[in-house]
Amino acid sequence: MSNATHEAAAAALANSPTHHALPSYLQADNLGPWGIYLQQVDRVIPYLGHLARWAETLKRPKRALVVDVPIQLDNGTVAHFEGYRVQHNTSRGPGKGGVRFHQDVTLSEVMALSAWMSIKNAAVNVPYGGAKGGIRVDPKTLSMGELERMTRRYTSEIGIIIGPTKDIPAPDVNTNEQIMAWMMDTYSMNEGATATGVVTGKPVDLGGSLGRREATGRGVFTVGAEAANHIGLDISKARVAVQGFGNVGGIAGKLFAEAGARIVAVQDHGGTIYREAGIDVPALMTYVSRNGSVKGFVGAEVVSDDSFWDVECDILIPAALEGQITAANAGRIKARMVIEGANGPTTPAADDILHDRNILVLPDVIANAGGVTVSYFEWVQDFSSFFWSEDEINARLVRIMKEAFAGVWQISQDYKVSLRTATFIIACKRILHARELRGLYP
Ligand code: NAD
């Protein structure tokens, strides 16, 4: 985030009516993702009617656990990693959200990601609250054995607050099916019974769901296509630029390409590639799965990372990390529509610039909700031990995403607000209505 954006965020936060009442640990890092989330909540309070009296609930995570994760490295020494699991809200059901392994993970970031999960789960109306976890580590520096030991120790440490009816982790950045299998096994060993429903995003042979791996990208494509219809953009002729070519960006890119769109630019941690005639997406996917990044792919020209923001395109899909579209580059974006595959990729200042430039932003809290929707299907299938076909799963996913998007679009038209604010209005009302119905204990 730029300094100017930091200052704007600080000023907005200081003017928030409830700011003075927040405990210090919620303010300590208030200029990062958590501060952005608080601003987003403040924006919707005027639309919450009588439920606004409960809004403070949204500004405080229900529970935040910080754990030490010590493991023996292959060279015999002991390393300590910092792990987190935050349950932001459980008014509508158990906590639900991914686990991220990244060297920059902080408690503030995990708090924000858990809060966005509360919003997302309520936006698509799956019966979950919001949670998120992470370990501050660069997993690329670990051997397979070290990664497994770290995952298992972390799972055991957070085992006191997770469980199939309490909080259900899933994959996020740098975590995958194998890591979910280790988490499920560790939790099950500690419980003395196989508990497949403790995590989602598992391998299909271990209670995972068909279609889960592609679900987030499929959701990105589904809401993108719906929004394109509303603004008269023909997907089959669209030029698409994708940042992040992992689970979300790769699948979204593939589905847009299958619908006839040209994927003109792809950026990942290894570099940026461009091809005006359209990149061969299946070939790039094969290349990335073998080589770890787009770097060295011969089917496109290499361009500078910074030039990615100037690419002539109709649709831009940030699908890497948060804070990528900032006040510094939002003015350069040529797209008509930004679909947030990643969580929190657009800073509030950039959001305002895109809005002023009439660029439609499909916010993360609806655009990337396909993953948690199929995670919900996986959890239901695990409980019933009855598994559905991939066609059934994809059809239910598309139906839920289209219905949720239609509701968000309608609210944005009715109240003349952005799609992000509209999604927050729907989600916050659902969460706070549940809060009100349950009442305050004791
Ligand atoms: P992933 O690990 O599969 O892929 C991440 C991609 O981002 C990789 O291509 C990586 O090279 C790229 N990347 C990393 N640092 C970068 C940088 N500095 N610049 C450009 N590219 C960079 O992760 P994923 O599961 O695809 O998740 C991507 C985003 O989508 C995250 O924000 C995640 O929270 C969000 N998300 C994921 C899911 C899911 O089901 N996987 C669901 C909802 C949201």
Coordinates of C-alpha atoms in Angstrom, one line a residue, residues 2-442:
S2 CA 1.3 3.5 -0.8
N3 CA 1.9 6.0 2.0
A4 CA -1.0 8.1 0.8
T5 CA -3.3 5.1 1.1
H6 CA -1.9 4.3 4.5
E7 CA -2.7 7.9 5.6
A8 CA -6.2 7.8 4.1
A9 CA -6.8 4.4 5.8
A10 CA -5.6 5.7 9.2
A11 CA -7.8 8.9 8.9
A12 CA -10.8 6.8 8.0
L13 CA -10.2 4.5 10.9
A14 CA -9.6 7.3 13.4
N15 CA -13.0 8.8 12.3
S16 CA -14.8 5.5 12.7
P17 CA -17.3 5.9 15.6
T18 CA -16.2 2.7 17.3
H19 CA -12.5 3.1 16.7
H20 CA -11.7 4.3 20.3
A21 CA -13.5 1.2 21.7
L22 CA -11.4 -1.4 19.9
P23 CA -8.9 -3.4 22.0
S24 CA -5.3 -2.4 21.2
Y25 CA -4.5 -5.7 19.5
L26 CA -7.1 -4.9 16.9
Q27 CA -5.5 -1.5 16.2
A28 CA -1.8 -2.5 16.3
D29 CA -1.6 -3.3 12.6
N30 CA -4.7 -1.3 11.5
L31 CA -3.2 -0.1 8.2
G32 CA -3.0 -3.5 6.7
P33 CA -5.8 -5.9 5.5
W34 CA -7.6 -5.7 8.8
G35 CA -7.9 -1.9 8.6
I36 CA -9.2 -2.2 5.0
Y37 CA -11.8 -4.7 6.2
L38 CA -12.9 -2.3 9.0
Q39 CA -13.4 0.4 6.5
Q40 CA -15.5 -1.9 4.3
V41 CA -17.7 -2.7 7.3
D42 CA -18.1 1.0 8.2
R43 CA -19.3 1.6 4.6
V44 CA -22.3 -0.7 5.0
I45 CA -23.4 0.2 8.5
P46 CA -25.8 2.9 7.2
Y47 CA -27.6 0.2 5.2
L48 CA -28.1 -2.3 8.0
G49 CA -31.2 -0.7 9.6
H50 CA -32.0 -2.0 13.0
L51 CA -29.3 -4.7 12.7
A52 CA -26.7 -2.0 12.9
R53 CA -26.8 -2.2 16.7
W54 CA -25.0 -5.6 16.3
A55 CA -22.4 -4.3 13.8
E56 CA -19.6 -4.1 16.4
T57 CA -19.7 -8.0 16.3
L58 CA -18.2 -7.8 12.8
K59 CA -15.3 -5.7 14.0
R60 CA -14.0 -8.3 16.5
P61 CA -12.8 -11.8 15.7
K62 CA -14.6 -14.2 18.0
R63 CA -11.3 -16.1 18.6
A64 CA -7.7 -15.8 17.5
L65 CA -5.1 -18.5 18.3
V66 CA -1.4 -18.0 17.9
V67 CA 0.7 -21.2 18.1
D68 CA 4.4 -22.0 18.1
V69 CA 5.2 -24.8 15.6
P70 CA 8.5 -26.3 16.4
I71 CA 9.9 -29.1 14.1
Q72 CA 13.1 -30.9 13.6
L73 CA 14.7 -30.0 10.3
D74 CA 16.5 -32.7 8.2
N75 CA 19.9 -31.4 9.4
G76 CA 19.0 -32.2 13.0
T77 CA 18.4 -28.6 14.2
V78 CA 15.0 -27.4 15.5
A79 CA 13.1 -24.6 13.7
H80 CA 10.2 -22.6 15.2
F81 CA 7.4 -21.2 13.0
E82 CA 4.5 -19.0 14.0
G83 CA 1.1 -20.3 13.2
Y84 CA -2.4 -18.8 13.4
R85 CA -6.0 -19.8 13.3
V86 CA -8.7 -17.1 13.6
Q87 CA -12.4 -17.7 13.9
H88 CA -14.0 -14.4 13.0
N89 CA -17.6 -15.2 13.4
T90 CA -19.7 -18.4 14.0
S91 CA -23.2 -17.0 14.2
R92 CA -24.3 -18.9 11.0
G93 CA -22.4 -22.1 11.6
P94 CA -18.9 -23.5 12.1
G95 CA -15.9 -21.5 11.1
K96 CA -14.7 -22.2 7.5
G97 CA -11.7 -20.9 5.7
G98 CA -8.3 -21.9 4.2
V99 CA -4.8 -22.3 5.6
R100 CA -2.0 -20.2 4.0
F101 CA 1.7 -21.0 4.1
H102 CA 3.6 -17.8 3.2
Q103 CA 6.6 -15.9 4.6
D104 CA 4.6 -12.7 4.9
V105 CA 1.6 -14.1 6.8
T106 CA 0.7 -12.0 9.9
L107 CA -2.0 -12.2 12.5
S108 CA -3.6 -9.0 11.0
E109 CA -3.7 -10.6 7.6
V110 CA -5.3 -13.8 8.9
M111 CA -7.9 -11.8 10.9
A112 CA -8.9 -10.0 7.7
L113 CA -9.0 -13.1 5.6
S114 CA -11.2 -14.8 8.3
A115 CA -13.5 -11.9 8.3
W116 CA -13.8 -11.9 4.5
M117 CA -14.7 -15.6 4.8
S118 CA -17.6 -14.7 7.1
I119 CA -18.8 -12.3 4.4
K120 CA -18.2 -14.7 1.6
N121 CA -20.0 -17.6 3.2
A122 CA -23.0 -15.5 4.1
A123 CA -23.0 -13.9 0.5
V124 CA -23.4 -17.4 -1.1
N125 CA -25.6 -18.5 1.8
V126 CA -23.7 -21.6 2.9
P127 CA -24.2 -22.4 6.6
Y128 CA -20.8 -21.4 7.8
G129 CA -19.2 -18.6 9.8
G130 CA -15.7 -17.4 8.8
A131 CA -12.2 -18.6 9.8
K132 CA -8.7 -18.6 8.3
G133 CA -5.3 -20.0 9.3
G134 CA -1.7 -19.6 8.3
I135 CA 1.9 -20.3 9.0
R136 CA 4.6 -17.7 8.6
V137 CA 6.9 -19.7 6.4
D138 CA 8.2 -20.0 2.9
P139 CA 7.3 -23.6 2.2
K140 CA 9.6 -23.7 -0.8
T141 CA 12.6 -23.7 1.6
L142 CA 11.4 -27.0 3.3
S143 CA 11.9 -30.6 2.2
M144 CA 8.8 -32.8 1.8
G145 CA 9.5 -34.4 5.2
E146 CA 9.8 -31.0 6.9
L147 CA 6.6 -29.7 5.3
E148 CA 4.7 -32.8 6.6
R149 CA 6.1 -32.4 10.1
M150 CA 5.3 -28.7 10.2
T151 CA 1.7 -29.3 8.9
R152 CA 1.1 -32.1 11.4
R153 CA 2.4 -30.1 14.4
Y154 CA 0.4 -27.1 13.3
T155 CA -2.8 -29.2 13.0
S156 CA -2.2 -30.7 16.4
E157 CA -1.7 -27.2 18.0
I158 CA -4.9 -25.8 16.5
G159 CA -6.7 -29.1 17.1
I160 CA -8.3 -27.6 20.3
I161 CA -10.5 -25.3 18.2
I162 CA -11.0 -27.1 14.8
G163 CA -13.3 -30.0 14.1
P164 CA -16.1 -31.0 11.6
T165 CA -18.7 -29.1 13.6
K166 CA -16.4 -26.4 14.9
D167 CA -14.1 -25.1 12.2
I168 CA -13.1 -26.7 8.9
P169 CA -9.9 -25.6 7.2
A170 CA -9.2 -25.9 3.5
P171 CA -6.4 -25.1 1.0
D172 CA -5.2 -21.6 0.3
V173 CA -1.9 -20.1 -1.0
N174 CA 0.8 -22.8 -1.0
T175 CA -1.4 -25.5 0.6
N176 CA -2.9 -28.3 -1.4
E177 CA -4.7 -31.7 -1.3
Q178 CA -1.6 -33.5 0.2
I179 CA -1.5 -31.0 3.0
M180 CA -5.2 -31.4 3.7
A181 CA -4.6 -35.2 3.8
W182 CA -1.9 -34.8 6.5
M183 CA -4.2 -32.4 8.4
M184 CA -7.1 -34.9 8.3
D185 CA -4.9 -37.7 9.3
T186 CA -3.3 -35.8 12.2
Y187 CA -6.7 -34.6 13.6
S188 CA -8.1 -38.2 13.2
M189 CA -5.1 -39.7 15.0
N190 CA -5.6 -37.3 17.9
E191 CA -9.4 -38.1 18.0
G192 CA -8.9 -41.9 17.6
A193 CA -11.4 -42.0 14.7
T194 CA -11.2 -41.0 11.0
A195 CA -12.8 -37.6 10.7
T196 CA -12.9 -36.8 7.0
G197 CA -15.1 -33.7 7.5
V198 CA -12.5 -31.8 9.5
V199 CA -10.9 -30.3 6.3
T200 CA -12.1 -29.8 2.7
G201 CA -10.0 -29.8 -0.4
K202 CA -8.9 -33.3 0.3
P203 CA -7.8 -35.8 -2.4
V204 CA -10.9 -37.5 -3.9
D205 CA -9.7 -40.9 -2.6
L206 CA -9.9 -39.6 0.9
G207 CA -13.4 -38.1 1.0
G208 CA -12.6 -35.1 -1.3
S209 CA -15.2 -33.9 -3.7
L210 CA -15.1 -34.1 -7.5
G211 CA -14.9 -30.6 -8.9
R212 CA -13.3 -29.0 -5.8
R213 CA -9.9 -28.3 -7.4
E214 CA -11.6 -26.3 -10.3
A215 CA -14.4 -24.8 -8.2
T216 CA -12.9 -21.4 -7.4
G217 CA -11.8 -20.8 -11.0
R218 CA -15.2 -22.0 -12.2
G219 CA -16.9 -19.6 -9.9
V220 CA -14.7 -16.7 -11.1
F221 CA -15.7 -17.6 -14.7
T222 CA -19.4 -18.0 -13.8
V223 CA -19.8 -14.6 -12.2
G224 CA -17.6 -13.0 -14.8
A225 CA -19.8 -14.3 -17.6
E226 CA -22.9 -13.1 -15.7
A227 CA -21.5 -9.6 -15.2
A228 CA -20.3 -9.5 -18.8
N229 CA -23.9 -10.1 -20.0
H230 CA -25.0 -7.1 -17.8
I231 CA -22.5 -4.7 -19.4
G232 CA -22.8 -6.0 -22.9
L233 CA -19.3 -7.6 -23.1
D234 CA -19.0 -10.6 -25.4
I235 CA -16.8 -13.1 -23.6
S236 CA -16.0 -15.0 -26.8
K237 CA -14.2 -11.9 -28.1
A238 CA -12.8 -10.7 -24.8
R239 CA -9.0 -10.2 -24.1
V240 CA -8.1 -11.4 -20.6
A241 CA -5.1 -10.7 -18.4
V242 CA -4.4 -13.0 -15.4
Q243 CA -2.2 -12.3 -12.4
G244 CA -1.4 -15.6 -10.6
F245 CA -1.5 -18.8 -12.6
G246 CA -2.1 -21.2 -9.7
N247 CA -5.3 -23.0 -8.7
V248 CA -7.6 -20.0 -9.2
G249 CA -5.9 -18.1 -12.0
G250 CA -5.0 -21.2 -14.0
I251 CA -8.5 -22.6 -14.0
A252 CA -10.2 -19.3 -14.6
G253 CA -7.9 -18.6 -17.5
K254 CA -8.6 -22.1 -19.0
L255 CA -12.4 -21.6 -18.7
F256 CA -12.3 -18.1 -20.3
A257 CA -10.1 -19.5 -23.1
E258 CA -12.6 -22.4 -23.6
A259 CA -15.4 -19.8 -24.0
G260 CA -13.4 -18.2 -26.8
A261 CA -11.6 -15.4 -24.9
R262 CA -8.0 -14.6 -25.6
I263 CA -5.6 -14.8 -22.6
V264 CA -3.2 -12.1 -23.7
A265 CA -1.1 -11.7 -20.5
V266 CA -0.2 -13.9 -17.5
Q267 CA 1.9 -12.9 -14.6
D268 CA 3.1 -15.1 -11.7
H269 CA 5.9 -14.9 -9.1
G270 CA 8.4 -15.9 -11.9
G271 CA 7.6 -13.2 -14.4
T272 CA 5.2 -11.8 -16.9
I273 CA 4.4 -13.1 -20.4
Y274 CA 2.3 -11.6 -23.2
R275 CA 0.9 -12.7 -26.5
E276 CA -1.6 -10.6 -28.4
A277 CA -3.1 -13.5 -30.4
G278 CA -3.7 -15.4 -27.1
I279 CA -1.6 -17.7 -25.0
D280 CA -2.1 -21.5 -25.4
V281 CA -3.5 -22.0 -21.9
P282 CA -3.4 -25.8 -21.7
A283 CA 0.2 -25.7 -22.8
L284 CA 1.0 -23.1 -20.2
M285 CA -0.7 -25.1 -17.5
T286 CA 1.4 -28.1 -18.4
Y287 CA 4.6 -26.0 -18.4
V288 CA 3.8 -24.4 -15.1
S289 CA 3.0 -27.7 -13.4
R290 CA 6.5 -29.0 -14.5
N291 CA 8.5 -25.8 -14.0
G292 CA 6.8 -24.0 -11.1
S293 CA 6.2 -20.8 -12.9
V294 CA 5.6 -19.1 -16.3
K295 CA 9.3 -18.2 -16.5
G296 CA 10.9 -19.7 -19.6
F297 CA 7.6 -20.5 -21.4
V298 CA 8.4 -20.2 -25.1
G299 CA 4.9 -19.6 -26.4
A300 CA 4.8 -15.9 -25.5
E301 CA 7.0 -12.9 -25.2
V302 CA 8.5 -11.9 -21.9
V303 CA 7.6 -8.4 -20.7
S304 CA 8.4 -6.4 -17.6
D305 CA 6.3 -7.1 -14.5
D306 CA 5.3 -3.5 -14.3
S307 CA 4.0 -3.4 -17.9
F308 CA 1.3 -6.0 -16.9
W309 CA -0.8 -3.1 -15.6
D310 CA -0.8 -1.4 -19.1
V311 CA -2.0 -4.4 -21.0
E312 CA -4.8 -3.7 -23.5
C313 CA -7.5 -6.1 -22.2
D314 CA -11.3 -6.3 -21.4
I315 CA -11.0 -8.4 -18.3
L316 CA -8.3 -8.3 -15.6
I317 CA -8.2 -11.2 -13.1
P318 CA -6.0 -10.7 -10.1
A319 CA -5.6 -14.2 -8.7
A320 CA -2.4 -14.1 -6.7
L321 CA -2.1 -12.1 -3.4
E322 CA -3.7 -9.1 -1.8
G323 CA -2.9 -5.5 -2.3
Q324 CA -1.9 -5.8 -5.9
I325 CA -4.1 -3.2 -7.5
T326 CA -3.2 0.1 -5.8
A327 CA -3.5 3.8 -6.2
A328 CA -0.2 3.6 -8.1
N329 CA -1.4 1.3 -10.9
A330 CA -5.3 1.5 -10.9
G331 CA -5.2 4.5 -13.2
R332 CA -3.3 2.5 -15.9
I333 CA -5.7 -0.5 -16.0
K334 CA -7.4 -0.8 -19.4
A335 CA -9.9 -3.5 -18.6
R336 CA -13.7 -2.9 -18.5
M337 CA -14.0 -5.4 -15.7
V338 CA -11.8 -6.6 -12.8
I339 CA -12.7 -10.1 -11.4
E340 CA -11.1 -10.6 -8.0
G341 CA -10.0 -14.2 -7.9
A342 CA -7.6 -13.4 -5.1
N343 CA -8.7 -12.3 -1.7
G344 CA -8.2 -8.5 -1.1
P345 CA -6.3 -7.7 -4.3
T346 CA -7.6 -4.2 -4.6
T347 CA -6.8 -1.4 -2.0
P348 CA -9.8 0.9 -1.1
A349 CA -8.0 3.8 -2.8
A350 CA -7.7 1.7 -6.0
D351 CA -11.3 0.6 -5.7
D352 CA -12.4 4.3 -5.8
I353 CA -10.2 5.0 -8.8
L354 CA -11.6 2.0 -10.7
H355 CA -15.1 3.1 -9.8
D356 CA -14.4 6.7 -11.0
R357 CA -13.0 5.3 -14.3
N358 CA -16.2 3.2 -14.7
I359 CA -14.3 -0.1 -14.5
L360 CA -16.6 -2.8 -12.9
V361 CA -15.1 -4.6 -10.0
L362 CA -16.5 -8.1 -9.1
P363 CA -15.3 -8.3 -5.5
D364 CA -13.5 -11.3 -4.0
V365 CA -16.3 -12.0 -1.5
I366 CA -18.6 -13.1 -4.4
A367 CA -16.2 -13.7 -7.3
N368 CA -14.0 -16.4 -5.6
A369 CA -16.8 -18.0 -3.4
G370 CA -16.9 -21.0 -5.7
G371 CA -14.2 -22.8 -3.7
V372 CA -16.0 -22.6 -0.4
T373 CA -19.3 -23.5 -2.1
V374 CA -17.9 -26.9 -3.3
S375 CA -16.1 -27.2 0.0
Y376 CA -19.5 -27.1 1.6
F377 CA -20.6 -29.8 -0.9
E378 CA -17.6 -31.9 0.2
W379 CA -18.4 -31.5 3.9
V380 CA -22.0 -32.5 3.2
Q381 CA -20.9 -35.6 1.2
D382 CA -18.4 -36.6 4.0
F383 CA -21.2 -36.4 6.6
S384 CA -23.5 -38.6 4.5
S385 CA -20.7 -40.8 3.1
F386 CA -22.6 -40.5 -0.2
F387 CA -20.7 -38.9 -3.1
W388 CA -22.2 -36.9 -6.0
S389 CA -21.1 -36.9 -9.7
E390 CA -19.0 -34.1 -11.1
D391 CA -21.8 -32.9 -13.3
E392 CA -24.2 -32.6 -10.3
I393 CA -21.5 -30.7 -8.4
N394 CA -20.8 -28.2 -11.2
A395 CA -24.5 -27.7 -11.9
R396 CA -25.2 -26.9 -8.2
L397 CA -22.2 -24.7 -8.0
V398 CA -23.2 -22.7 -11.1
R399 CA -26.8 -22.3 -9.8
I400 CA -25.6 -21.0 -6.4
M401 CA -23.1 -18.6 -7.9
K402 CA -25.6 -17.2 -10.4
E403 CA -28.3 -16.8 -7.7
A404 CA -25.9 -15.1 -5.4
F405 CA -24.6 -12.8 -8.1
A406 CA -28.1 -11.9 -9.2
G407 CA -28.9 -10.8 -5.6
V408 CA -25.8 -8.7 -5.4
W409 CA -26.4 -7.1 -8.8
Q410 CA -30.0 -6.2 -7.8
I411 CA -28.9 -4.6 -4.5
S412 CA -26.1 -2.6 -6.2
Q413 CA -28.7 -1.2 -8.6
D414 CA -31.3 -0.5 -5.9
Y415 CA -29.0 1.3 -3.6
K416 CA -26.6 2.6 -6.3
V417 CA -23.6 1.1 -4.6
S418 CA -20.6 -0.9 -5.8
L419 CA -20.9 -4.6 -6.1
R420 CA -18.5 -4.9 -3.1
T421 CA -20.7 -2.8 -0.8
A422 CA -23.8 -4.6 -2.2
T423 CA -22.2 -8.0 -1.3
F424 CA -21.3 -6.7 2.2
I425 CA -24.9 -5.4 2.7
I426 CA -26.4 -8.9 1.9
A427 CA -23.8 -10.8 3.9
C428 CA -23.7 -8.5 7.0
K429 CA -27.5 -8.5 7.2
R430 CA -27.5 -12.4 7.1
I431 CA -24.8 -12.6 9.8
L432 CA -26.3 -10.0 12.1
H433 CA -29.8 -11.5 11.7
A434 CA -28.5 -14.8 12.9
R435 CA -26.7 -13.0 15.7
E436 CA -29.9 -11.3 16.7
L437 CA -32.0 -14.6 16.5
R438 CA -29.4 -16.4 18.7
G439 CA -29.3 -13.6 21.2
L440 CA -26.4 -12.8 23.5
Y441 CA -25.1 -15.4 25.8
P442 CA -25.4 -15.4 28.9

